[in-house]
Amino acid sequence: DTGVSQNPRHKITKRGQNVTFRCDPISEHNRLYWYRQTLGQGPEFLTYFQNEAQLEKSRLLSDRFSAERPKGSFSTLEIQRTEQGDSAMYLCASSPGLRGSTDTQYFGPGTRLTVL
Amino acid sequence: AQRVTQPEKLLSVFKGAPVELKCNYSYSGSPELFWYVQYSRQRLQLLLRHISRESIKGFTADLNKGETSFHLKKPFAQEEDSAMYYCALRVDSSYKLIFGSGTRLLVRP
């Protein structure tokens, strides 16, 4: 399967712990996105990268959240001092980096985070 | 602020009936609109985009800038169309997608 992959698929943690998620985009996709989805809502944008550069961050991304894409390939999303409100599905997507609306975002299966 | 509204959380129809999933957006510039679909136990995937003016799996959607709408339509629903459908907006200055809250389509036999 050459689609976007995410690990782990599920994470249960206690409040106050740090967690890190990994996303492997489709090979040669320049852009990588992180979204968060809570129950009954659509995905909400968190941040995106063009190669290794983080070009946009949502105000949803508090100081406890940090994302990296060190070599322009895989990306990690870290949440420090987790809170119960962080419980959600974290989705990663990648796109080839084409211009305009032809640049399709392909989504991964998501990482479901539960904070106890 | 840019926003996408999908007023129906659930739409239930019988097989063979017409389907219309509503989507309204709020954006003053030139929007790019998309429909994404998520079948049971599968990942989110692109169904169609307004700029392509294409029909995918019998679904079409027309961008109406006057009414700021991008409703998804299919003349004859099939059971395999049952899924979550999300309308999404992309604005000029960004590559991020702004999603609506989704509509669950249930097609009954």
Short mmCIF file of C-alpha atoms in Angstrom, two decimals:
data_model
loop_
_atom_site.label_atom_id
_atom_site.label_comp_id
_atom_site.label_asym_id
_atom_site.label_seq_id
_atom_site.Cartn_x
_atom_site.Cartn_y
_atom_site.Cartn_z
CA ASP A 1 0.00 0.00 0.00
CA THR A 2 1.59 3.25 -1.12
CA GLY A 3 -0.92 5.54 0.57
CA VAL A 4 -0.37 7.84 3.53
CA SER A 5 0.42 5.88 6.67
CA GLN A 6 0.13 6.95 10.30
CA ASN A 7 1.47 5.42 13.48
CA PRO A 8 0.29 4.52 15.97
CA ARG A 9 -3.33 3.96 14.96
CA HIS A 10 -4.51 4.26 18.54
CA LYS A 11 -2.96 5.91 21.58
CA ILE A 12 -4.30 5.97 25.11
CA THR A 13 -2.47 8.19 27.56
CA LYS A 14 -2.94 9.81 30.92
CA ARG A 15 -3.46 13.51 31.30
CA GLY A 16 -0.18 15.34 31.53
CA GLN A 17 1.82 12.86 29.47
CA ASN A 18 3.51 13.69 26.17
CA VAL A 19 2.59 11.86 22.97
CA THR A 20 4.11 11.78 19.50
CA PHE A 21 2.48 10.70 16.27
CA ARG A 22 4.16 9.91 12.99
CA CYS A 23 2.95 10.40 9.43
CA ASP A 24 4.57 8.96 6.31
CA PRO A 25 3.25 10.71 3.21
CA ILE A 26 2.97 9.32 -0.28
CA SER A 27 6.42 9.20 -1.81
CA GLU A 28 7.47 12.45 -3.51
CA HIS A 29 4.54 14.44 -2.16
CA ASN A 30 5.80 17.90 -1.30
CA ARG A 31 3.00 19.05 0.96
CA LEU A 32 1.96 17.46 4.21
CA TYR A 33 -0.97 18.49 6.38
CA TRP A 34 -2.21 17.74 9.88
CA TYR A 35 -5.87 17.93 10.82
CA ARG A 36 -7.80 17.11 13.98
CA GLN A 37 -11.28 15.63 14.02
CA THR A 38 -13.55 15.39 17.03
CA LEU A 39 -16.79 13.44 17.25
CA GLY A 40 -19.52 14.83 15.04
CA GLN A 41 -17.27 17.37 13.37
CA GLY A 42 -15.35 17.60 10.17
CA PRO A 43 -11.56 17.69 10.12
CA GLU A 44 -10.03 20.95 11.39
CA PHE A 45 -6.77 22.19 9.96
CA LEU A 46 -3.78 22.31 12.30
CA THR A 47 -0.69 22.94 10.17
CA TYR A 48 0.98 22.21 6.85
CA PHE A 49 4.46 21.80 5.41
CA GLN A 50 5.91 22.45 2.00
CA ASN A 51 8.90 20.11 2.00
CA GLU A 52 10.54 20.75 5.40
CA ALA A 53 9.15 24.27 5.84
CA GLN A 54 6.14 24.74 8.10
CA LEU A 55 4.17 27.34 6.18
CA GLU A 56 0.94 27.73 8.08
CA LYS A 57 -0.29 27.04 11.60
CA SER A 58 -3.82 27.24 12.92
CA ARG A 59 -4.66 29.10 16.10
CA LEU A 60 -5.87 25.69 17.30
CA LEU A 61 -2.22 24.70 17.54
CA SER A 62 -1.39 25.81 21.06
CA ASP A 63 2.09 26.03 22.52
CA ARG A 64 1.75 22.41 23.64
CA PHE A 65 1.63 21.24 20.04
CA SER A 66 4.66 21.02 17.80
CA ALA A 67 5.07 19.52 14.36
CA GLU A 68 8.20 18.79 12.38
CA ARG A 69 9.13 17.48 8.99
CA PRO A 70 12.90 17.42 9.28
CA LYS A 71 13.92 16.03 5.91
CA GLY A 72 10.85 16.85 3.94
CA SER A 73 9.64 13.28 4.12
CA PHE A 74 7.86 11.94 7.24
CA SER A 75 6.40 14.25 9.85
CA THR A 76 5.83 14.06 13.59
CA LEU A 77 3.20 15.79 15.70
CA GLU A 78 3.96 16.06 19.40
CA ILE A 79 1.51 17.06 22.09
CA GLN A 80 3.02 17.96 25.45
CA ARG A 81 1.18 17.82 28.78
CA THR A 82 -1.90 16.28 27.19
CA GLU A 83 -5.36 17.37 28.33
CA GLN A 84 -8.66 15.54 28.03
CA GLY A 85 -9.71 18.06 25.40
CA ASP A 86 -6.93 16.77 23.15
CA SER A 87 -8.82 13.50 22.68
CA ALA A 88 -9.56 13.32 18.97
CA MET A 89 -8.64 11.66 15.69
CA TYR A 90 -5.46 13.19 14.25
CA LEU A 91 -5.39 12.98 10.47
CA CYS A 92 -2.43 13.43 8.19
CA ALA A 93 -2.72 14.18 4.49
CA SER A 94 -0.24 14.72 1.70
CA SER A 95 -0.44 16.25 -1.76
CA PRO A 96 1.94 16.38 -4.72
CA GLY A 97 2.33 20.14 -4.61
CA LEU A 98 0.57 21.02 -7.85
CA ARG A 99 -0.88 24.45 -8.44
CA GLY A 100 -4.48 25.26 -7.67
CA SER A 101 -7.30 22.88 -6.99
CA THR A 102 -5.73 20.06 -8.97
CA ASP A 103 -3.53 19.48 -5.93
CA THR A 104 -5.48 16.65 -4.29
CA GLN A 105 -4.98 15.90 -0.61
CA TYR A 106 -4.75 12.17 0.18
CA PHE A 107 -5.58 11.26 3.75
CA GLY A 108 -4.14 8.70 6.08
CA PRO A 109 -6.19 6.43 8.36
CA GLY A 110 -5.63 8.68 11.37
CA THR A 111 -4.36 8.24 14.91
CA ARG A 112 -7.05 8.11 17.56
CA LEU A 113 -5.89 9.72 20.80
CA THR A 114 -7.69 9.13 24.08
CA VAL A 115 -6.56 11.13 27.09
CA LEU A 116 -7.74 9.70 30.41
CA ALA B 1 -14.41 34.26 8.50
CA GLN B 2 -14.40 31.37 6.07
CA ARG B 3 -16.88 28.69 6.93
CA VAL B 4 -18.62 25.65 5.44
CA THR B 5 -22.08 24.68 6.59
CA GLN B 6 -23.72 21.32 6.05
CA PRO B 7 -27.14 21.69 7.65
CA GLU B 8 -28.11 18.02 7.69
CA LYS B 9 -26.35 15.58 10.00
CA LEU B 10 -28.26 12.64 8.56
CA LEU B 11 -30.02 12.09 5.27
CA SER B 12 -31.93 8.86 4.86
CA VAL B 13 -33.37 7.83 1.48
CA PHE B 14 -34.55 4.68 -0.20
CA LYS B 15 -32.57 3.01 -2.96
CA GLY B 16 -33.38 4.61 -6.30
CA ALA B 17 -34.50 7.91 -4.81
CA PRO B 18 -32.78 11.20 -5.69
CA VAL B 19 -30.24 12.57 -3.26
CA GLU B 20 -29.17 16.13 -2.54
CA LEU B 21 -26.58 16.86 0.14
CA LYS B 22 -26.49 20.53 0.97
CA CYS B 23 -23.37 22.64 1.37
CA ASN B 24 -23.14 26.39 1.85
CA TYR B 25 -19.94 28.34 2.24
CA SER B 26 -18.90 31.73 3.49
CA TYR B 27 -16.00 33.35 1.63
CA SER B 28 -15.75 36.62 -0.23
CA GLY B 29 -13.00 35.61 -2.67
CA SER B 30 -12.84 32.96 -5.39
CA PRO B 31 -13.56 29.66 -3.68
CA GLU B 32 -12.45 26.18 -4.60
CA LEU B 33 -14.96 23.61 -3.43
CA PHE B 34 -14.60 19.88 -2.92
CA TRP B 35 -16.65 16.94 -1.76
CA TYR B 36 -14.87 14.26 0.26
CA VAL B 37 -16.41 10.91 1.20
CA GLN B 38 -15.63 8.44 3.95
CA TYR B 39 -17.04 4.93 3.58
CA SER B 40 -17.30 2.69 6.63
CA ARG B 41 -13.85 1.73 7.95
CA GLN B 42 -12.08 3.56 5.12
CA ARG B 43 -10.10 6.75 5.01
CA LEU B 44 -11.34 10.09 3.80
CA GLN B 45 -11.06 10.39 0.01
CA LEU B 46 -11.81 13.00 -2.61
CA LEU B 47 -15.08 12.47 -4.46
CA LEU B 48 -15.11 15.49 -6.73
CA ARG B 49 -13.99 19.10 -7.11
CA HIS B 50 -15.99 21.92 -8.63
CA ILE B 51 -13.38 22.96 -11.13
CA SER B 52 -13.44 19.60 -12.88
CA ARG B 53 -17.16 19.72 -13.55
CA GLU B 54 -17.13 15.94 -13.56
CA SER B 55 -19.56 13.22 -12.54
CA ILE B 56 -18.09 10.64 -10.18
CA LYS B 57 -20.08 7.54 -9.25
CA GLY B 58 -23.13 9.35 -10.62
CA PHE B 59 -22.65 12.34 -8.30
CA THR B 60 -22.45 15.91 -9.56
CA ALA B 61 -22.10 19.25 -7.81
CA ASP B 62 -22.47 22.74 -9.22
CA LEU B 63 -20.93 25.80 -7.67
CA ASN B 64 -23.52 28.56 -7.30
CA LYS B 65 -21.67 31.72 -6.33
CA GLY B 66 -24.88 33.74 -6.02
CA GLU B 67 -26.24 31.39 -3.37
CA THR B 68 -22.76 30.44 -2.09
CA SER B 69 -23.71 26.79 -2.39
CA PHE B 70 -22.14 23.60 -3.68
CA HIS B 71 -24.80 20.95 -3.25
CA LEU B 72 -24.04 17.32 -4.11
CA LYS B 73 -26.63 15.50 -6.17
CA LYS B 74 -27.34 12.05 -7.50
CA PRO B 75 -30.51 11.13 -9.38
CA PHE B 76 -30.76 7.52 -8.17
CA ALA B 77 -29.15 6.56 -4.88
CA GLN B 78 -27.52 3.16 -4.43
CA GLU B 79 -26.94 1.29 -1.17
CA GLU B 80 -23.19 1.53 -1.68
CA ASP B 81 -23.48 5.33 -1.53
CA SER B 82 -24.08 5.10 2.22
CA ALA B 83 -21.20 7.02 3.80
CA MET B 84 -20.18 10.27 5.48
CA TYR B 85 -19.89 13.17 3.05
CA TYR B 86 -17.88 16.29 3.78
CA CYS B 87 -17.91 19.52 1.84
CA ALA B 88 -14.62 21.43 1.90
CA LEU B 89 -13.46 24.89 0.89
CA ARG B 90 -10.02 26.09 -0.14
CA VAL B 91 -9.31 29.80 -0.12
CA ASP B 92 -6.95 31.79 -2.34
CA SER B 93 -4.20 32.38 0.15
CA SER B 94 -3.79 28.87 1.53
CA TYR B 95 -3.64 25.19 0.69
CA LYS B 96 -5.54 24.12 3.79
CA LEU B 97 -9.06 22.74 3.51
CA ILE B 98 -11.93 24.05 5.61
CA PHE B 99 -14.44 21.26 6.16
CA GLY B 100 -18.09 21.23 7.04
CA SER B 101 -19.35 19.03 9.85
CA GLY B 102 -20.46 16.32 7.45
CA THR B 103 -23.68 14.61 6.44
CA ARG B 104 -24.27 10.92 6.91
CA LEU B 105 -26.10 9.47 3.91
CA LEU B 106 -28.01 6.29 4.58
CA VAL B 107 -29.49 4.53 1.57
CA ARG B 108 -32.01 1.93 2.58
CA PRO B 109 -32.99 -1.06 0.43
#
